[in-house]
Amino acid sequence: MKIMKTILFFSILFLACNFLQAQNLTDNYLNKIPPIPKESCDISKAEVETFQEQIGVLDTEIKNQIRLLRQQENAQVKNSEARSKQNAMQQMSQQYGLSQEEMNKMQSGKMSEADKKALANKMMQQQTNMSMGEVQNLGKMSEAGKKAYMEAYGTEAMATSSQPNAVQKKESEKAKDSYELMNEQQSVMAKINDASQKIGNLYTAIEKDPKRIQMLANIEKMQSKFTSMIGANGGQGDSMDSLAVKIKNEQNKYCQLFTPQYCNAVNQHFTILTNSLPDQFRLGEITAEMTKKQTVVEIPAICAEIGSLEDLRGYLDKLQNAYQYKLYYPE
């Protein structure tokens, strides 16, 4: 009894450690994310490059972590194939009431005709409560006899179905659990999709802002004009200087207007992301539970973090572009 308690204690401890490891994985990466240095255009090119490099390093680290988790997940699936096959055979054995010896004979492929008939008769009896002989005799009966037999059979079947055996009860409970998991999965996915839509809308509002589009088009038009003036004769030096100043001023206005908006979107993105992480983790758990029920493959608990880590990478991609609207650096 003492040994059993010890085993139980370490089993619970192992599961708890796995859960904490999974939870801490996302938290650890969250804590490594660098903040936006400045939510304005008052930043040097060197500062921006350092910031982007930090994010790039972290993104690579998370990408490699996801790759390792997927490898671990795939290895577990591969190792569980034999168990899945064994489980399927066990279910078949329970469903048709076959002994281990009968299952071994079936798998060997060396059954005699008599063995095949006997096994088919037993499986028919288990599923329909009718023997092969009764099925054959049914074809020889008169219509009145068939009707009387089927009425008697129907009464017996109803009585039997009203008292389900252990296997039927277990299958019924399993189906109920799967149905509940599917409902929860759909509910959680709806919440995740809603969060994803909100995040997308934050950036779409800036990208499709007519004022931003027009300002950028004007800047590009002036830059094209400036380029066409390079090397041309006719004393255009003063005009080029004036145009260069105008381009710089427009670039600064463009940055001052849209960089704060983008940084605000990034901050909102982070809030939505952190609020959505428990849903992503739960979705990973549900997927693992459903996989186990359907295939007996046990996905490692830490793999439930894959969705959360993918979301972190999505956030880092947006964060790395925090200064995409800064078009001019004096140095």
XYZ file of C-alpha atoms in Angstrom:
331
model
C 0.000 0.000 0.000
C 2.869 2.324 0.878
C 4.528 1.621 -2.486
C 1.292 2.424 -4.329
C 0.983 5.740 -2.483
C 4.573 6.597 -3.391
C 3.957 5.800 -7.070
C 0.774 7.868 -7.026
C 2.598 10.802 -5.412
C 5.364 10.848 -8.030
C 2.836 10.427 -10.855
C 0.939 13.508 -9.651
C 4.209 15.393 -9.193
C 5.291 14.477 -12.738
C 2.011 15.688 -14.230
C 2.178 18.905 -12.199
C 5.731 19.559 -13.372
C 4.705 18.985 -16.989
C 1.838 21.455 -16.612
C 4.026 24.080 -14.994
C 6.698 23.564 -17.632
C 4.110 24.148 -20.345
C 2.738 27.245 -18.630
C 6.190 28.655 -17.945
C 7.305 28.161 -21.541
C 5.004 30.881 -22.880
C 5.516 33.086 -19.822
C 9.294 32.883 -20.215
C 9.124 34.082 -23.801
C 6.640 36.810 -22.908
C 9.115 38.146 -20.354
C 11.860 38.230 -22.993
C 9.935 40.465 -25.401
C 11.630 43.890 -25.553
C 9.403 46.946 -25.130
C 9.077 49.548 -27.852
C 12.010 51.931 -27.205
C 10.046 55.090 -28.056
C 6.490 55.513 -29.280
C 7.567 58.478 -31.389
C 9.863 59.324 -34.298
C 12.606 60.649 -32.032
C 14.804 57.574 -32.450
C 18.019 56.893 -34.334
C 18.522 54.280 -37.028
C 21.027 52.457 -34.810
C 18.429 52.176 -32.023
C 15.829 50.823 -34.435
C 18.260 48.245 -35.834
C 19.229 47.094 -32.328
C 15.558 46.751 -31.410
C 14.782 44.763 -34.563
C 17.787 42.514 -34.018
C 16.615 41.670 -30.475
C 13.204 40.692 -31.803
C 14.743 38.646 -34.614
C 16.847 36.634 -32.156
C 13.829 35.945 -29.938
C 11.661 34.996 -32.921
C 14.280 32.481 -34.082
C 14.419 31.024 -30.582
C 10.644 30.557 -30.470
C 10.593 29.126 -34.004
C 13.182 26.525 -33.003
C 11.203 25.715 -29.862
C 8.061 25.112 -31.932
C 10.040 22.853 -34.260
C 11.286 20.786 -31.311
C 7.763 20.493 -29.887
C 6.402 19.308 -33.233
C 9.190 16.738 -33.459
C 8.309 15.555 -29.969
C 4.648 15.393 -30.929
C 5.355 13.423 -34.118
C 7.646 11.007 -32.279
C 4.914 10.348 -29.727
C 2.396 9.662 -32.502
C 4.789 7.253 -34.192
C 5.529 5.433 -30.942
C 1.824 5.092 -30.261
C 0.919 3.431 -33.566
C 1.412 -0.049 -32.128
C -0.708 0.847 -29.101
C -3.419 2.245 -31.365
C -3.541 -1.007 -33.306
C -3.667 -2.988 -30.099
C -6.452 -0.772 -28.779
C -8.476 -1.260 -31.979
C -8.131 -5.030 -31.651
C -9.175 -4.824 -28.005
C -12.268 -2.833 -28.919
C -13.131 -5.378 -31.558
C -12.654 -8.160 -29.024
C -15.016 -6.458 -26.582
C -17.579 -5.557 -29.239
C -17.861 -9.101 -30.576
C -17.069 -10.987 -27.357
C -13.984 -12.678 -28.794
C -11.342 -14.359 -26.646
C -7.634 -13.634 -26.996
C -7.163 -17.045 -28.615
C -9.830 -16.235 -31.218
C -8.261 -12.827 -31.888
C -4.856 -14.460 -32.361
C -6.354 -16.931 -34.824
C -7.965 -14.107 -36.788
C -4.707 -12.163 -36.964
C -2.713 -15.211 -38.035
C -4.691 -15.575 -41.279
C -4.481 -19.374 -40.974
C -8.032 -20.191 -39.976
C -9.838 -23.212 -41.398
C -13.249 -22.873 -43.009
C -14.820 -24.419 -39.941
C -13.059 -21.893 -37.690
C -14.185 -19.009 -39.918
C -17.808 -20.176 -39.813
C -17.711 -20.643 -36.063
C -16.208 -17.194 -35.561
C -18.701 -15.539 -37.943
C -21.533 -17.315 -36.104
C -20.280 -16.008 -32.749
C -19.885 -12.438 -34.031
C -23.374 -12.527 -35.549
C -24.803 -13.850 -32.287
C -23.037 -11.107 -30.298
C -24.224 -8.262 -32.525
C -27.744 -9.378 -33.468
C -28.526 -12.150 -30.968
C -29.164 -14.389 -34.023
C -27.026 -17.333 -35.106
C -26.054 -17.990 -38.727
C -28.336 -21.017 -38.638
C -31.276 -18.867 -37.573
C -30.548 -16.425 -40.382
C -30.500 -19.278 -42.898
C -33.691 -20.831 -41.508
C -35.402 -17.453 -41.653
C -35.182 -17.584 -45.426
C -37.077 -20.875 -45.483
C -39.994 -19.697 -43.346
C -43.393 -18.671 -44.590
C -44.317 -14.998 -44.509
C -46.426 -15.586 -41.401
C -43.561 -17.436 -39.740
C -41.103 -14.679 -40.609
C -43.437 -12.049 -39.166
C -43.910 -13.972 -35.910
C -40.169 -14.579 -35.592
C -39.232 -10.962 -36.210
C -41.807 -9.750 -33.689
C -40.347 -12.104 -31.082
C -36.818 -11.042 -32.040
C -37.761 -7.373 -31.790
C -39.179 -7.842 -28.300
C -35.998 -9.631 -27.201
C -33.778 -6.971 -28.764
C -35.635 -4.195 -26.978
C -35.287 -6.002 -23.676
C -31.581 -6.512 -24.278
C -30.976 -2.902 -25.346
C -32.716 -1.625 -22.224
C -30.003 -3.299 -20.158
C -26.744 -2.254 -21.831
C -23.651 -4.252 -21.036
C -20.443 -2.719 -19.691
C -18.928 -2.275 -23.145
C -22.005 -0.481 -24.491
C -22.111 1.745 -21.427
C -18.438 2.595 -21.806
C -18.875 3.415 -25.511
C -21.901 5.576 -24.698
C -19.951 7.537 -22.089
C -17.034 7.904 -24.498
C -19.334 9.274 -27.211
C -20.825 11.725 -24.712
C -17.390 12.920 -23.628
C -16.316 13.359 -27.263
C -19.457 15.351 -28.031
C -18.836 17.659 -25.061
C -15.209 18.114 -26.092
C -16.232 18.988 -29.652
C -18.670 21.593 -28.354
C -16.016 23.104 -26.102
C -13.507 23.022 -28.960
C -15.879 24.991 -31.196
C -16.553 27.500 -28.418
C -12.843 28.048 -27.703
C -11.987 28.309 -31.403
C -14.705 30.941 -31.833
C -13.103 33.022 -29.054
C -9.648 32.638 -30.600
C -10.922 33.596 -34.055
C -12.662 36.631 -32.566
C -9.401 37.747 -30.930
C -7.529 37.203 -34.199
C -10.095 39.314 -36.055
C -9.746 42.152 -33.550
C -5.976 42.094 -33.933
C -6.198 42.148 -37.705
C -8.588 45.092 -37.606
C -6.104 47.146 -35.573
C -3.540 47.106 -38.373
C -6.002 47.156 -41.269
C -7.402 50.473 -40.003
C -3.961 52.060 -40.375
C -2.977 50.350 -43.612
C -6.215 51.385 -45.339
C -6.369 54.891 -43.904
C -6.985 57.121 -46.972
C -4.940 59.937 -45.456
C -1.915 57.670 -44.967
C -2.188 56.329 -48.506
C -2.419 59.839 -49.972
C 0.490 61.168 -47.905
C 2.727 58.279 -48.954
C 1.743 58.741 -52.614
C 2.679 62.439 -52.399
C 6.041 61.632 -50.822
C 6.829 59.045 -53.492
C 5.810 61.512 -56.215
C 8.184 64.166 -54.836
C 10.989 61.590 -54.533
C 10.509 60.614 -58.163
C 10.709 64.264 -59.198
C 13.879 64.746 -57.124
C 15.486 61.694 -58.731
C 14.678 62.987 -62.220
C 16.448 66.278 -61.435
C 19.736 64.612 -60.477
C 22.408 65.233 -63.131
C 20.247 67.626 -65.101
C 21.732 70.965 -66.215
C 20.043 74.305 -65.832
C 20.926 75.524 -62.344
C 18.390 73.407 -60.491
C 20.461 73.214 -57.338
C 18.250 75.574 -55.339
C 15.089 73.825 -56.515
C 16.498 70.437 -55.534
C 17.474 71.716 -52.097
C 14.013 73.146 -51.594
C 12.369 69.898 -52.733
C 14.648 67.811 -50.471
C 13.576 69.884 -47.460
C 9.931 69.505 -48.444
C 10.316 65.713 -48.769
C 12.002 65.506 -45.361
C 9.249 67.562 -43.726
C 6.520 65.388 -45.265
C 8.333 62.237 -44.171
C 8.537 63.563 -40.609
C 4.840 64.482 -40.616
C 4.018 61.017 -41.959
C 6.027 59.368 -39.200
C 4.680 61.586 -36.417
C 1.122 60.875 -37.472
C 1.218 57.096 -38.012
C 4.017 55.741 -35.829
C 2.142 56.542 -32.578
C -1.006 54.979 -34.088
C 0.909 51.831 -34.985
C 2.559 51.619 -31.562
C -0.874 51.956 -29.968
C -2.113 49.094 -32.168
C 0.855 46.975 -31.077
C 0.070 47.660 -27.409
C -3.569 46.687 -27.919
C -2.400 43.594 -29.804
C -0.334 42.558 -26.792
C -3.320 42.947 -24.450
C -5.582 40.887 -26.700
C -2.827 38.298 -27.108
C -2.237 37.807 -23.383
C -5.979 37.567 -22.735
C -6.288 34.945 -25.480
C -3.386 32.726 -24.372
C -5.481 30.659 -21.893
C -7.887 29.867 -24.758
C -5.012 28.783 -26.995
C -3.644 26.574 -24.233
C -7.079 25.046 -23.601
C -7.494 24.377 -27.325
C -4.204 22.479 -27.246
C -5.432 20.442 -24.292
C -8.751 19.649 -25.993
C -6.969 18.572 -29.171
C -4.743 16.274 -27.120
C -7.749 14.807 -25.268
C -9.655 14.174 -28.498
C -6.585 12.602 -30.094
C -6.201 10.297 -27.122
C -9.861 9.241 -27.239
C -9.776 8.578 -30.971
C -6.323 7.037 -31.358
C -5.031 6.465 -27.756
C -2.051 8.652 -28.714
C -1.001 10.762 -25.739
C 0.330 14.105 -26.913
C 2.905 15.558 -24.459
C 1.298 18.253 -22.300
C 3.926 20.804 -23.253
C 2.831 20.556 -26.901
C -0.386 22.345 -25.928
C 1.764 25.509 -26.031
C 2.379 25.362 -29.775
C -0.623 27.551 -30.610
C 0.389 30.135 -28.013
C 3.947 30.234 -29.310
C 2.710 30.702 -32.884
C 0.638 33.655 -31.666
C 3.729 35.106 -29.975
C 5.585 34.945 -33.281
C 2.701 36.788 -34.931
C 3.004 39.528 -32.325
C 6.788 39.754 -32.754
C 6.335 40.228 -36.487
C 4.154 43.284 -35.873
C 6.393 44.565 -33.084
C 9.463 44.376 -35.321
C 7.739 46.739 -37.759
C 7.035 49.395 -35.121
C 9.031 51.986 -37.090
C 7.914 51.107 -40.601
C 6.434 54.600 -40.986
C 9.694 56.350 -40.162
C 11.028 57.078 -43.639
C 13.763 59.556 -42.768
C 16.864 59.297 -40.562
C 19.120 62.404 -40.388
C 22.284 60.374 -40.062
